[in-house]
Amino acid sequence: MSRNRPPERPETAPGLHAERVGRHTDGRLIVDGVTLSLCPGETVGLLGPNGSGKSTLLRLLSGVLTASTGVVTLDGRPLPAVGRRATARRVATVEQHTHTQTELTVHDVVALGRIPHRRTWSPASDSDARAVTAALERTGMTDRAEQSWHTLSGGERQRAQIARALAQEPRELLLDEPTNHLDIQHQLDLLDLVVSLPVTTVIALHDLNLAAMYCDRLLVLRAGSTVAEGSPAEVLTPSLIEEVYGVRTEVTHHPGHPVIRFLRQATGTPTRA
């Protein structure tokens, strides 16, 4: 279930923020003037159809991509001034697809999260070992530590990637559609884990009901621009969903969050999302 929504952020609060950021790629405008301010400890869901700019916005927030316009700041400093290594000590990312041809154990994968904290070619320190152990424990992957990455199920791989991100000891965690290709039980298990973490989280999701259940706040994108921002109850209305996704819905309010039922286009019969 979603945690209580945090209080409004003071303007001077530290953290990760995007101010009217835009990104052009190959002459196309992918993200257009998006502003996002994060409150410590909250879970923010990014919603929008395919191609709406969710993944690009996450890469801008992580510093992997540089904004064409606007600025992303960390504790008030633009990310280029903070530097990639210093940013990686604070901001961890979990990509939608992660592949490797190298034979790695789960422990090896999680230990990659310590790279921003180590000098080049330096051996792992005691603090590195403690961080990896704690990340494995937090994600329930301790008994898989010596198992080959290639033998893991989809849900286990996602947990290992979250453990790798936690080994960075971040304050901000960015996840790009981490529930894709997982069955319902693994989706719920994964999101239960994510919202239990002591970090500020931005997570791109397709499932509107999961977003309503687990996110404190939602930012909805369409064609790279912000369409709506607010609590799930404020944002997930039939009119907004039809405007953004082109489908009709019925929205009821379960205690704590809205529940979306999609209407079959041919018959108007409601079906659970």
Backbone as CSV, one residue per row, in Angstrom:
resi,resn,N_x,N_y,N_z,CA_x,CA_y,CA_z,C_x,C_y,C_z
1,MET,0.832,-1.200,0.000,0.000,0.000,0.000,0.863,1.244,0.000
2,SER,0.339,2.350,-0.496,1.103,3.593,-0.540,1.365,4.121,0.856
3,ARG,2.524,4.727,1.032,2.817,5.391,2.287,2.099,6.722,2.355
4,ASN,2.034,7.294,3.541,1.400,8.597,3.691,2.125,9.624,2.848
5,ARG,1.379,10.484,2.235,1.984,11.509,1.412,2.765,12.487,2.282
6,PRO,4.022,12.798,1.928,4.825,13.686,2.765,4.355,15.122,2.658
7,PRO,4.800,15.956,3.578,4.410,17.366,3.518,5.010,18.052,2.306
8,GLU,4.465,19.189,1.976,4.982,19.948,0.850,6.451,20.302,1.068
9,ARG,7.225,20.261,-0.025,8.656,20.504,0.051,8.955,21.990,0.167
10,PRO,9.737,22.403,1.172,10.189,23.787,1.217,11.066,24.088,0.011
11,GLU,11.046,25.312,-0.430,11.807,25.664,-1.622,13.303,25.466,-1.449
12,THR,13.798,25.507,-0.203,15.236,25.394,0.029,15.667,23.965,0.311
13,ALA,14.745,22.993,0.236,15.079,21.621,0.596,16.099,21.040,-0.376
14,PRO,17.029,20.219,0.133,17.989,19.562,-0.754,17.325,18.413,-1.505
15,GLY,18.057,17.830,-2.434,17.540,16.672,-3.142,17.684,16.816,-4.639
16,LEU,16.992,15.938,-5.355,17.065,15.873,-6.814,15.849,16.563,-7.406
17,HIS,16.088,17.514,-8.319,14.995,18.292,-8.899,15.256,18.578,-10.374
18,ALA,14.183,18.590,-11.145,14.245,18.971,-12.553,13.439,20.236,-12.744
19,GLU,14.023,21.219,-13.393,13.368,22.501,-13.613,13.244,22.772,-15.103
20,ARG,12.015,22.579,-15.638,11.690,22.857,-17.033,12.694,22.194,-17.985
21,VAL,12.973,20.908,-17.759,13.966,20.217,-18.578,13.370,19.782,-19.911
22,GLY,14.195,19.882,-20.947,13.829,19.413,-22.276,14.967,18.632,-22.877
23,ARG,14.636,17.768,-23.818,15.662,16.966,-24.488,15.278,16.759,-25.936
24,HIS,16.176,17.191,-26.834,16.017,16.967,-28.266,16.936,15.828,-28.688
25,THR,16.439,14.915,-29.515,17.246,13.835,-30.068,16.913,13.681,-31.540
26,ASP,17.942,13.775,-32.387,17.755,13.646,-33.838,16.671,14.593,-34.353
27,GLY,16.668,15.794,-33.809,15.717,16.794,-34.258,14.324,16.647,-33.672
28,ARG,14.121,15.642,-32.834,12.798,15.432,-32.224,12.824,15.870,-30.765
29,LEU,11.716,16.437,-30.314,11.578,16.863,-28.935,11.019,15.687,-28.131
30,ILE,11.846,15.098,-27.274,11.461,13.902,-26.515,10.861,14.277,-25.166
31,VAL,11.475,15.240,-24.484,10.955,15.768,-23.221,10.858,17.279,-23.374
32,ASP,9.724,17.847,-22.947,9.449,19.253,-23.246,9.047,20.016,-21.983
33,GLY,10.036,20.665,-21.345,9.748,21.591,-20.247,9.145,20.959,-19.012
34,VAL,9.649,19.794,-18.594,9.094,19.090,-17.436,9.769,19.562,-16.155
35,THR,8.967,19.854,-15.147,9.464,20.212,-13.819,9.031,19.144,-12.826
36,LEU,9.978,18.688,-12.009,9.680,17.678,-10.997,10.527,17.940,-9.764
37,SER,9.873,18.199,-8.649,10.543,18.380,-7.368,10.176,17.220,-6.465
38,LEU,11.181,16.635,-5.826,10.978,15.424,-5.031,11.038,15.725,-3.544
39,CYS,10.104,15.148,-2.793,10.120,15.238,-1.343,10.867,14.036,-0.785
40,PRO,11.685,14.213,0.237,12.447,13.091,0.793,11.540,11.934,1.205
41,GLY,11.892,10.735,0.747,11.190,9.533,1.152,9.941,9.194,0.378
42,GLU,9.506,10.036,-0.561,8.272,9.741,-1.282,8.534,8.839,-2.474
43,THR,7.463,8.220,-2.971,7.500,7.420,-4.191,6.673,8.133,-5.248
44,VAL,7.334,8.562,-6.325,6.672,9.273,-7.414,6.575,8.340,-8.616
45,GLY,5.366,8.178,-9.138,5.163,7.352,-10.316,5.131,8.191,-11.580
46,LEU,5.857,7.739,-12.609,5.796,8.356,-13.933,4.861,7.534,-14.805
47,LEU,3.820,8.164,-15.313,2.840,7.497,-16.149,2.806,8.138,-17.527
48,GLY,2.296,7.377,-18.490,2.146,7.885,-19.842,2.273,6.755,-20.830
49,PRO,1.697,6.901,-22.021,1.787,5.839,-23.031,3.213,5.681,-23.541
50,ASN,3.440,4.625,-24.311,4.753,4.426,-24.924,5.150,5.660,-25.727
51,GLY,6.412,6.058,-25.593,6.897,7.215,-26.328,6.570,8.542,-25.692
52,SER,6.084,8.529,-24.457,5.702,9.787,-23.808,6.883,10.500,-23.164
53,GLY,8.042,9.832,-23.052,9.227,10.491,-22.505,9.634,10.028,-21.124
54,LYS,9.006,8.973,-20.608,9.290,8.525,-19.239,10.756,8.085,-19.084
55,SER,11.217,7.209,-19.969,12.587,6.708,-19.855,13.606,7.822,-20.045
56,THR,13.339,8.724,-20.975,14.259,9.841,-21.201,14.320,10.745,-19.987
57,LEU,13.178,11.009,-19.349,13.179,11.839,-18.150,13.993,11.177,-17.038
58,LEU,13.866,9.865,-16.877,14.660,9.167,-15.867,16.151,9.298,-16.161
59,ARG,16.530,9.217,-17.419,17.956,9.345,-17.777,18.452,10.771,-17.559
60,LEU,17.585,11.741,-17.748,17.963,13.118,-17.432,18.162,13.283,-15.927
61,LEU,17.280,12.683,-15.136,17.393,12.779,-13.680,18.654,12.092,-13.163
62,SER,19.077,11.028,-13.838,20.264,10.291,-13.397,21.560,10.920,-13.884
63,GLY,21.474,11.832,-14.850,22.679,12.422,-15.413,23.253,11.643,-16.569
64,VAL,22.629,10.526,-16.957,23.093,9.769,-18.118,22.933,10.603,-19.383
65,LEU,21.840,11.372,-19.454,21.624,12.313,-20.544,21.692,13.736,-20.001
66,THR,22.130,14.652,-20.838,22.185,16.067,-20.468,20.980,16.784,-21.059
67,ALA,20.348,17.625,-20.286,19.177,18.363,-20.754,19.565,19.342,-21.856
68,SER,18.750,19.392,-22.914,18.940,20.395,-23.962,18.504,21.772,-23.483
69,THR,17.472,21.780,-22.657,16.999,23.017,-22.031,16.668,22.711,-20.574
70,GLY,16.637,23.753,-19.753,16.358,23.556,-18.348,17.540,22.944,-17.622
71,VAL,17.310,22.516,-16.368,18.416,22.023,-15.556,17.910,20.986,-14.555
72,VAL,18.738,19.959,-14.336,18.520,19.003,-13.248,19.553,19.315,-12.178
73,THR,19.092,19.469,-10.934,20.003,19.822,-9.847,19.968,18.765,-8.752
74,LEU,21.087,18.640,-8.060,21.214,17.780,-6.894,21.709,18.653,-5.752
75,ASP,20.885,18.824,-4.738,21.192,19.733,-3.631,21.508,21.143,-4.132
76,GLY,20.768,21.561,-5.167,20.906,22.915,-5.689,21.990,23.108,-6.727
77,ARG,22.780,22.081,-7.026,23.873,22.196,-8.003,23.509,21.439,-9.276
78,PRO,23.742,22.017,-10.458,23.480,21.296,-11.704,24.290,20.000,-11.750
79,LEU,23.678,18.940,-12.283,24.365,17.643,-12.308,25.736,17.690,-12.980
80,PRO,25.928,18.430,-14.100,27.278,18.473,-14.676,28.320,19.019,-13.703
81,ALA,27.910,19.956,-12.833,28.839,20.496,-11.844,29.091,19.506,-10.714
82,VAL,28.092,18.686,-10.404,28.264,17.663,-9.369,29.240,16.596,-9.830
83,GLY,29.141,16.202,-11.120,30.020,15.174,-11.663,29.369,13.805,-11.652
84,ARG,29.737,12.952,-12.613,29.106,11.645,-12.761,29.342,10.746,-11.555
85,ARG,30.584,10.695,-11.045,30.872,9.787,-9.945,30.134,10.220,-8.670
86,ALA,30.165,11.507,-8.372,29.477,11.997,-7.179,27.968,11.810,-7.304
87,THR,27.429,12.016,-8.505,26.000,11.789,-8.717,25.647,10.323,-8.493
88,ALA,26.506,9.412,-8.981,26.244,7.975,-8.839,26.318,7.518,-7.388
89,ARG,26.997,8.262,-6.540,26.998,7.914,-5.114,25.660,8.248,-4.466
90,ARG,24.896,9.138,-5.077,23.625,9.581,-4.512,22.421,9.011,-5.234
91,VAL,22.517,8.872,-6.558,21.372,8.509,-7.384,21.640,7.164,-8.051
92,ALA,20.808,6.176,-7.780,20.959,4.850,-8.378,19.818,4.603,-9.359
93,THR,20.096,3.856,-10.410,19.097,3.570,-11.437,18.947,2.070,-11.640
94,VAL,17.734,1.655,-11.969,17.459,0.280,-12.375,16.785,0.360,-13.734
95,GLU,17.493,-0.075,-14.761,16.984,0.018,-16.129,15.928,-1.051,-16.387
96,GLN,15.169,-0.847,-17.473,14.106,-1.770,-17.844,14.671,-3.116,-18.289
97,HIS,15.759,-3.096,-19.061,16.366,-4.323,-19.562,17.839,-4.323,-19.187
98,THR,18.296,-5.402,-18.575,19.702,-5.528,-18.213,20.207,-6.877,-18.686
99,HIS,21.230,-6.853,-19.525,21.795,-8.089,-20.065,23.304,-8.055,-19.919
100,THR,23.894,-9.216,-19.796,25.350,-9.332,-19.810,25.741,-10.684,-20.363
101,GLN,26.802,-10.717,-21.151,27.344,-11.973,-21.657,28.397,-12.537,-20.709
102,THR,28.836,-11.706,-19.759,29.859,-12.132,-18.809,29.248,-13.041,-17.761
103,GLU,29.984,-14.072,-17.373,29.509,-14.984,-16.333,29.738,-14.339,-14.971
104,LEU,28.653,-13.876,-14.355,28.716,-13.201,-13.067,27.815,-13.903,-12.065
105,THR,28.232,-13.897,-10.813,27.335,-14.338,-9.751,26.472,-13.161,-9.320
106,VAL,25.443,-13.454,-8.544,24.603,-12.390,-7.996,25.450,-11.447,-7.143
107,HIS,26.357,-12.006,-6.360,27.236,-11.172,-5.540,28.051,-10.225,-6.419
108,ASP,28.567,-10.740,-7.547,29.346,-9.893,-8.468,28.501,-8.731,-8.985
109,VAL,27.252,-9.028,-9.348,26.363,-7.993,-9.884,26.095,-6.927,-8.828
110,VAL,25.800,-7.352,-7.616,25.489,-6.396,-6.551,26.720,-5.559,-6.216
111,ALA,27.895,-6.182,-6.252,29.135,-5.459,-5.943,29.441,-4.358,-6.955
112,LEU,28.847,-4.433,-8.161,29.042,-3.361,-9.140,28.517,-2.027,-8.611
113,GLY,27.584,-2.086,-7.680,27.052,-0.862,-7.103,28.063,-0.089,-6.279
114,ARG,29.163,-0.708,-5.934,30.183,-0.021,-5.127,31.203,0.732,-5.988
115,ILE,31.141,0.589,-7.298,32.134,1.228,-8.173,32.234,2.734,-7.946
116,PRO,31.113,3.477,-7.802,31.248,4.929,-7.592,31.974,5.294,-6.305
117,HIS,32.056,4.365,-5.363,32.681,4.645,-4.070,34.147,4.219,-4.013
118,ARG,34.654,3.600,-5.089,36.009,3.060,-5.059,36.890,3.768,-6.079
119,ARG,38.148,3.904,-5.744,39.117,4.404,-6.711,39.414,3.323,-7.746
120,THR,39.825,3.753,-8.933,40.101,2.815,-10.008,41.135,1.785,-9.579
121,TRP,40.806,0.509,-9.815,41.678,-0.640,-9.536,41.888,-0.893,-8.044
122,SER,41.244,-0.147,-7.182,41.427,-0.397,-5.751,40.594,-1.611,-5.330
123,PRO,41.079,-2.405,-4.369,40.317,-3.572,-3.908,39.105,-3.147,-3.088
124,ALA,38.179,-4.072,-2.944,36.988,-3.792,-2.139,37.378,-3.604,-0.677
125,SER,36.769,-2.630,-0.039,37.047,-2.349,1.369,36.032,-3.064,2.247
126,ASP,36.243,-2.977,3.549,35.282,-3.542,4.487,33.916,-2.868,4.354
127,SER,33.925,-1.558,4.115,32.645,-0.850,3.953,31.935,-1.297,2.680
128,ASP,32.700,-1.606,1.623,32.098,-2.148,0.399,31.432,-3.486,0.694
129,ALA,32.141,-4.353,1.401,31.608,-5.681,1.724,30.342,-5.567,2.569
130,ARG,30.348,-4.645,3.540,29.163,-4.469,4.382,27.977,-3.975,3.570
131,ALA,28.225,-3.056,2.638,27.134,-2.512,1.815,26.531,-3.594,0.925
132,VAL,27.366,-4.447,0.345,26.876,-5.531,-0.512,26.073,-6.524,0.312
133,THR,26.590,-6.894,1.482,25.878,-7.830,2.353,24.525,-7.275,2.767
134,ALA,24.498,-6.006,3.136,23.239,-5.384,3.565,22.240,-5.331,2.414
135,ALA,22.711,-5.043,1.196,21.819,-4.968,0.034,21.238,-6.335,-0.300
136,LEU,22.054,-7.369,-0.219,21.562,-8.728,-0.459,20.507,-9.109,0.572
137,GLU,20.762,-8.766,1.821,19.804,-9.085,2.877,18.497,-8.328,2.690
138,ARG,18.606,-7.051,2.361,17.401,-6.209,2.240,16.483,-6.704,1.122
139,THR,17.069,-7.249,0.067,16.283,-7.699,-1.088,15.981,-9.197,-1.052
140,GLY,16.361,-9.881,0.011,16.096,-11.308,0.125,16.890,-12.155,-0.842
141,MET,18.086,-11.702,-1.216,18.896,-12.414,-2.201,20.148,-13.049,-1.603
142,THR,20.260,-13.079,-0.285,21.469,-13.624,0.342,21.720,-15.068,-0.075
143,ASP,20.652,-15.873,-0.140,20.841,-17.287,-0.491,21.109,-17.500,-1.976
144,ARG,21.043,-16.431,-2.768,21.350,-16.514,-4.200,22.710,-15.894,-4.530
145,ALA,23.453,-15.475,-3.512,24.668,-14.683,-3.736,25.674,-15.359,-4.654
146,GLU,25.837,-16.664,-4.544,26.830,-17.372,-5.357,26.227,-18.018,-6.591
147,GLN,24.951,-17.743,-6.836,24.283,-18.307,-8.009,24.591,-17.474,-9.246
148,SER,24.672,-18.122,-10.410,24.929,-17.413,-11.662,23.763,-16.490,-12.003
149,TRP,24.099,-15.282,-12.414,23.094,-14.309,-12.861,22.205,-14.902,-13.946
150,HIS,22.788,-15.695,-14.855,22.047,-16.210,-16.007,21.010,-17.264,-15.620
151,THR,21.080,-17.814,-14.412,20.124,-18.838,-13.991,18.946,-18.255,-13.215
152,LEU,18.928,-16.951,-12.995,17.864,-16.327,-12.210,16.588,-16.158,-13.023
153,SER,15.458,-16.185,-12.330,14.188,-15.845,-12.960,14.113,-14.337,-13.169
154,GLY,13.079,-13.887,-13.900,12.932,-12.454,-14.147,12.787,-11.662,-12.861
155,GLY,11.967,-12.172,-11.928,11.783,-11.478,-10.663,13.053,-11.426,-9.840
156,GLU,13.823,-12.525,-9.857,15.084,-12.565,-9.121,16.103,-11.597,-9.731
157,ARG,16.117,-11.493,-11.045,17.040,-10.544,-11.689,16.706,-9.110,-11.296
158,GLN,15.427,-8.802,-11.243,15.042,-7.453,-10.840,15.449,-7.177,-9.397
159,ARG,15.268,-8.168,-8.529,15.697,-7.999,-7.137,17.208,-7.819,-7.053
160,ALA,17.946,-8.575,-7.850,19.404,-8.425,-7.843,19.808,-7.042,-8.324
161,GLN,19.094,-6.517,-9.322,19.415,-5.180,-9.812,19.079,-4.114,-8.765
162,ILE,17.994,-4.312,-8.033,17.681,-3.374,-6.953,18.733,-3.479,-5.850
163,ALA,19.195,-4.707,-5.568,20.270,-4.872,-4.590,21.533,-4.160,-5.044
164,ARG,21.851,-4.256,-6.330,23.012,-3.534,-6.868,22.853,-2.029,-6.683
165,ALA,21.638,-1.538,-6.928,21.382,-0.112,-6.731,21.505,0.268,-5.258
166,LEU,20.994,-0.578,-4.363,21.082,-0.281,-2.931,22.523,-0.304,-2.431
167,ALA,23.359,-1.144,-3.042,24.769,-1.186,-2.639,25.457,0.152,-2.899
168,GLN,24.902,0.962,-3.787,25.430,2.315,-3.998,25.143,3.221,-2.802
169,GLU,24.259,2.772,-1.923,23.819,3.560,-0.772,23.253,4.913,-1.221
170,PRO,22.278,4.867,-2.138,21.728,6.114,-2.682,20.706,6.739,-1.749
171,ARG,20.410,7.995,-2.007,19.263,8.645,-1.381,18.096,8.739,-2.351
172,GLU,18.401,8.644,-3.651,17.378,8.664,-4.690,17.523,7.408,-5.557
173,LEU,16.394,6.785,-5.878,16.374,5.570,-6.677,15.419,5.770,-7.846
174,LEU,15.908,5.506,-9.062,15.127,5.684,-10.283,14.928,4.319,-10.940
175,LEU,13.675,3.944,-11.206,13.380,2.634,-11.773,12.540,2.792,-13.034
176,ASP,12.959,2.120,-14.108,12.276,2.218,-15.392,11.484,0.942,-15.657
177,GLU,10.179,1.006,-15.393,9.248,-0.094,-15.637,9.784,-1.421,-15.104
178,PRO,10.081,-1.504,-13.816,10.694,-2.711,-13.262,9.758,-3.913,-13.191
179,THR,8.439,-3.690,-13.349,7.504,-4.808,-13.246,7.176,-5.444,-14.589
180,ASN,7.726,-4.904,-15.683,7.469,-5.487,-16.998,7.912,-6.940,-17.038
181,HIS,7.103,-7.787,-17.647,7.423,-9.203,-17.866,7.419,-10.020,-16.574
182,LEU,6.896,-9.463,-15.484,6.773,-10.226,-14.247,5.315,-10.637,-14.044
183,ASP,5.086,-11.804,-13.422,3.718,-12.183,-13.101,3.215,-11.323,-11.941
184,ILE,1.914,-11.444,-11.662,1.285,-10.533,-10.706,1.927,-10.625,-9.327
185,GLN,2.187,-11.850,-8.858,2.777,-12.006,-7.537,4.137,-11.346,-7.445
186,HIS,4.968,-11.500,-8.493,6.290,-10.895,-8.476,6.211,-9.372,-8.611
187,GLN,5.200,-8.881,-9.335,5.003,-7.431,-9.406,4.719,-6.863,-8.021
188,LEU,3.810,-7.512,-7.303,3.461,-7.029,-5.965,4.641,-7.152,-5.010
189,ASP,5.352,-8.277,-5.072,6.517,-8.462,-4.201,7.562,-7.380,-4.454
190,LEU,7.793,-7.094,-5.738,8.815,-6.116,-6.087,8.430,-4.723,-5.606
191,LEU,7.180,-4.339,-5.815,6.757,-2.999,-5.417,6.649,-2.876,-3.901
192,ASP,6.269,-3.953,-3.209,6.321,-3.942,-1.749,7.747,-3.641,-1.280
193,LEU,8.720,-4.276,-1.930,10.122,-4.039,-1.582,10.501,-2.588,-1.849
194,VAL,10.150,-2.082,-3.038,10.560,-0.732,-3.432,10.047,0.313,-2.446
195,VAL,8.753,0.241,-2.084,8.200,1.287,-1.224,8.651,1.134,0.229
196,SER,9.266,-0.010,0.569,9.786,-0.180,1.921,11.195,0.380,2.082
197,LEU,11.831,0.764,0.980,13.221,1.203,1.028,13.320,2.625,1.587
198,PRO,14.387,2.929,2.319,14.546,4.263,2.922,15.155,5.268,1.945
199,VAL,14.529,5.411,0.774,15.045,6.299,-0.260,13.879,7.051,-0.901
200,THR,14.206,8.092,-1.640,13.235,8.775,-2.489,13.217,8.057,-3.830
201,THR,12.042,7.697,-4.320,11.937,6.836,-5.492,11.119,7.489,-6.594
202,VAL,11.627,7.377,-7.830,10.860,7.739,-9.022,10.771,6.479,-9.866
203,ILE,9.548,6.057,-10.204,9.353,4.777,-10.865,8.400,4.931,-12.043
204,ALA,8.856,4.528,-13.221,8.000,4.539,-14.407,7.179,3.255,-14.424
205,LEU,5.866,3.401,-14.604,4.964,2.255,-14.593,3.958,2.373,-15.733
206,HIS,3.488,1.207,-16.200,2.393,1.173,-17.158,1.060,0.868,-16.484
207,ASP,1.093,0.056,-15.440,-0.130,-0.391,-14.789,-0.675,0.722,-13.878
208,LEU,-1.815,1.261,-14.237,-2.377,2.390,-13.485,-2.811,1.984,-12.086
209,ASN,-3.310,0.774,-11.929,-3.737,0.338,-10.600,-2.555,0.127,-9.674
210,LEU,-1.450,-0.394,-10.180,-0.249,-0.521,-9.360,0.266,0.864,-8.964
211,ALA,0.227,1.798,-9.905,0.651,3.165,-9.589,-0.224,3.762,-8.500
212,ALA,-1.537,3.524,-8.580,-2.458,4.051,-7.571,-2.202,3.437,-6.205
213,MET,-1.851,2.151,-6.171,-1.640,1.444,-4.915,-0.345,1.846,-4.222
214,TYR,0.707,2.078,-5.013,2.044,2.163,-4.424,2.680,3.558,-4.443
215,CYS,2.157,4.473,-5.218,2.820,5.773,-5.362,2.133,6.843,-4.511
216,ASP,2.939,7.709,-3.929,2.419,8.847,-3.179,1.940,9.950,-4.113
217,ARG,2.617,10.072,-5.248,2.341,11.159,-6.184,2.589,10.651,-7.592
218,LEU,1.857,11.190,-8.570,1.986,10.776,-9.958,2.297,11.984,-10.840
219,LEU,3.148,11.741,-11.840,3.404,12.720,-12.893,3.054,12.037,-14.208
220,VAL,2.108,12.601,-14.941,1.630,11.993,-16.182,2.204,12.765,-17.369
221,LEU,2.837,12.026,-18.291,3.433,12.617,-19.483,2.682,12.181,-20.730
222,ARG,2.642,13.075,-21.706,2.139,12.745,-23.036,2.939,13.552,-24.037
223,ALA,3.534,12.858,-25.019,4.364,13.521,-26.024,5.428,14.412,-25.389
224,GLY,5.987,13.948,-24.267,7.090,14.651,-23.633,6.708,15.757,-22.673
225,SER,5.434,16.086,-22.584,4.994,17.195,-21.737,4.185,16.685,-20.546
226,THR,4.184,17.469,-19.479,3.391,17.136,-18.302,1.923,17.428,-18.561
227,VAL,1.094,16.414,-18.339,-0.357,16.566,-18.489,-1.005,16.789,-17.133
228,ALA,-0.505,16.084,-16.110,-1.092,16.199,-14.776,-0.068,15.785,-13.741
229,GLU,-0.217,16.309,-12.531,0.631,15.937,-11.408,-0.187,16.059,-10.135
230,GLY,-0.065,15.089,-9.246,-0.784,15.132,-7.988,-0.904,13.751,-7.391
231,SER,-1.738,13.617,-6.387,-1.963,12.325,-5.764,-2.692,11.412,-6.747
232,PRO,-2.631,10.074,-6.547,-3.381,9.177,-7.430,-4.863,9.533,-7.523
233,ALA,-5.480,9.902,-6.403,-6.901,10.254,-6.430,-7.165,11.504,-7.256
234,GLU,-6.238,12.446,-7.233,-6.388,13.679,-7.998,-6.168,13.456,-9.490
235,VAL,-5.240,12.573,-9.813,-4.787,12.430,-11.202,-5.593,11.397,-11.979
236,LEU,-5.872,10.262,-11.358,-6.458,9.135,-12.098,-7.970,9.263,-12.167
237,THR,-8.421,10.153,-13.033,-9.840,10.364,-13.283,-10.195,9.795,-14.651
238,PRO,-11.460,9.437,-14.880,-11.843,8.921,-16.202,-11.490,9.868,-17.342
239,SER,-11.684,11.165,-17.128,-11.401,12.116,-18.211,-9.915,12.188,-18.522
240,LEU,-9.071,12.170,-17.495,-7.617,12.215,-17.719,-7.151,10.960,-18.409
241,ILE,-7.619,9.814,-17.989,-7.193,8.553,-18.594,-7.623,8.483,-20.051
242,GLU,-8.828,8.939,-20.343,-9.280,8.929,-21.738,-8.469,9.913,-22.578
243,GLU,-8.160,11.070,-22.015,-7.371,12.065,-22.739,-5.975,11.549,-23.071
244,VAL,-5.337,10.878,-22.124,-3.946,10.463,-22.294,-3.825,9.122,-23.007
245,TYR,-4.686,8.174,-22.640,-4.545,6.815,-23.163,-5.575,6.452,-24.233
246,GLY,-6.611,7.277,-24.378,-7.612,7.011,-25.394,-8.542,5.867,-25.060
247,VAL,-8.724,5.564,-23.767,-9.629,4.487,-23.359,-10.597,5.011,-22.305
248,ARG,-11.789,4.395,-22.273,-12.796,4.768,-21.294,-12.651,3.912,-20.052
249,THR,-12.926,4.520,-18.899,-12.772,3.806,-17.642,-13.866,4.181,-16.661
250,GLU,-13.992,3.351,-15.634,-14.733,3.703,-14.433,-13.719,3.722,-13.295
251,VAL,-13.788,4.737,-12.456,-12.857,4.863,-11.336,-13.662,4.894,-10.045
252,THR,-13.363,3.940,-9.167,-13.960,3.924,-7.838,-12.845,4.153,-6.825
253,HIS,-13.224,4.425,-5.594,-12.212,4.787,-4.601,-12.192,3.786,-3.458
254,HIS,-11.217,2.901,-3.542,-10.907,1.981,-2.460,-10.272,2.796,-1.339
255,PRO,-10.430,2.395,-0.072,-9.763,3.157,0.993,-8.270,3.303,0.735
256,GLY,-7.847,4.529,0.548,-6.428,4.798,0.348,-6.010,5.052,-1.080
257,HIS,-6.762,4.548,-2.063,-6.347,4.764,-3.446,-7.499,4.459,-4.401
258,PRO,-7.474,5.040,-5.606,-8.511,4.746,-6.591,-8.300,3.379,-7.242
259,VAL,-9.354,2.799,-7.775,-9.309,1.540,-8.518,-9.889,1.806,-9.903
260,ILE,-9.134,1.436,-10.936,-9.526,1.718,-12.318,-10.068,0.464,-12.966
261,ARG,-11.217,0.589,-13.589,-11.806,-0.495,-14.382,-11.924,0.008,-15.811
262,PHE,-11.328,-0.737,-16.740,-11.346,-0.339,-18.145,-12.616,-0.852,-18.818
263,LEU,-13.179,-0.032,-19.705,-14.394,-0.387,-20.419,-14.046,-0.941,-21.789
264,ARG,-14.590,-2.108,-22.090,-14.390,-2.678,-23.419,-14.999,-1.749,-24.462
265,GLN,-14.236,-1.459,-25.477,-14.672,-0.453,-26.443,-15.931,-0.873,-27.199
266,ALA,-16.074,-2.170,-27.461,-17.199,-2.602,-28.279,-18.500,-2.658,-27.495
267,THR,-18.436,-3.084,-26.225,-19.651,-3.329,-25.463,-19.886,-2.380,-24.316
268,GLY,-18.822,-1.660,-23.903,-18.954,-0.810,-22.731,-18.933,-1.589,-21.443
269,THR,-18.589,-2.883,-21.489,-18.552,-3.719,-20.287,-17.296,-3.419,-19.496
270,PRO,-17.410,-3.130,-18.187,-16.216,-2.831,-17.404,-15.398,-4.095,-17.138
271,THR,-14.092,-3.972,-17.210,-13.184,-5.070,-16.865,-12.105,-4.520,-15.957
272,ARG,-11.700,-5.340,-14.980,-10.673,-4.907,-14.037,-9.340,-4.801,-14.752
273,ALA,-8.562,-3.747,-14.441,-7.245,-3.559,-15.048,-6.297,-4.636,-14.573
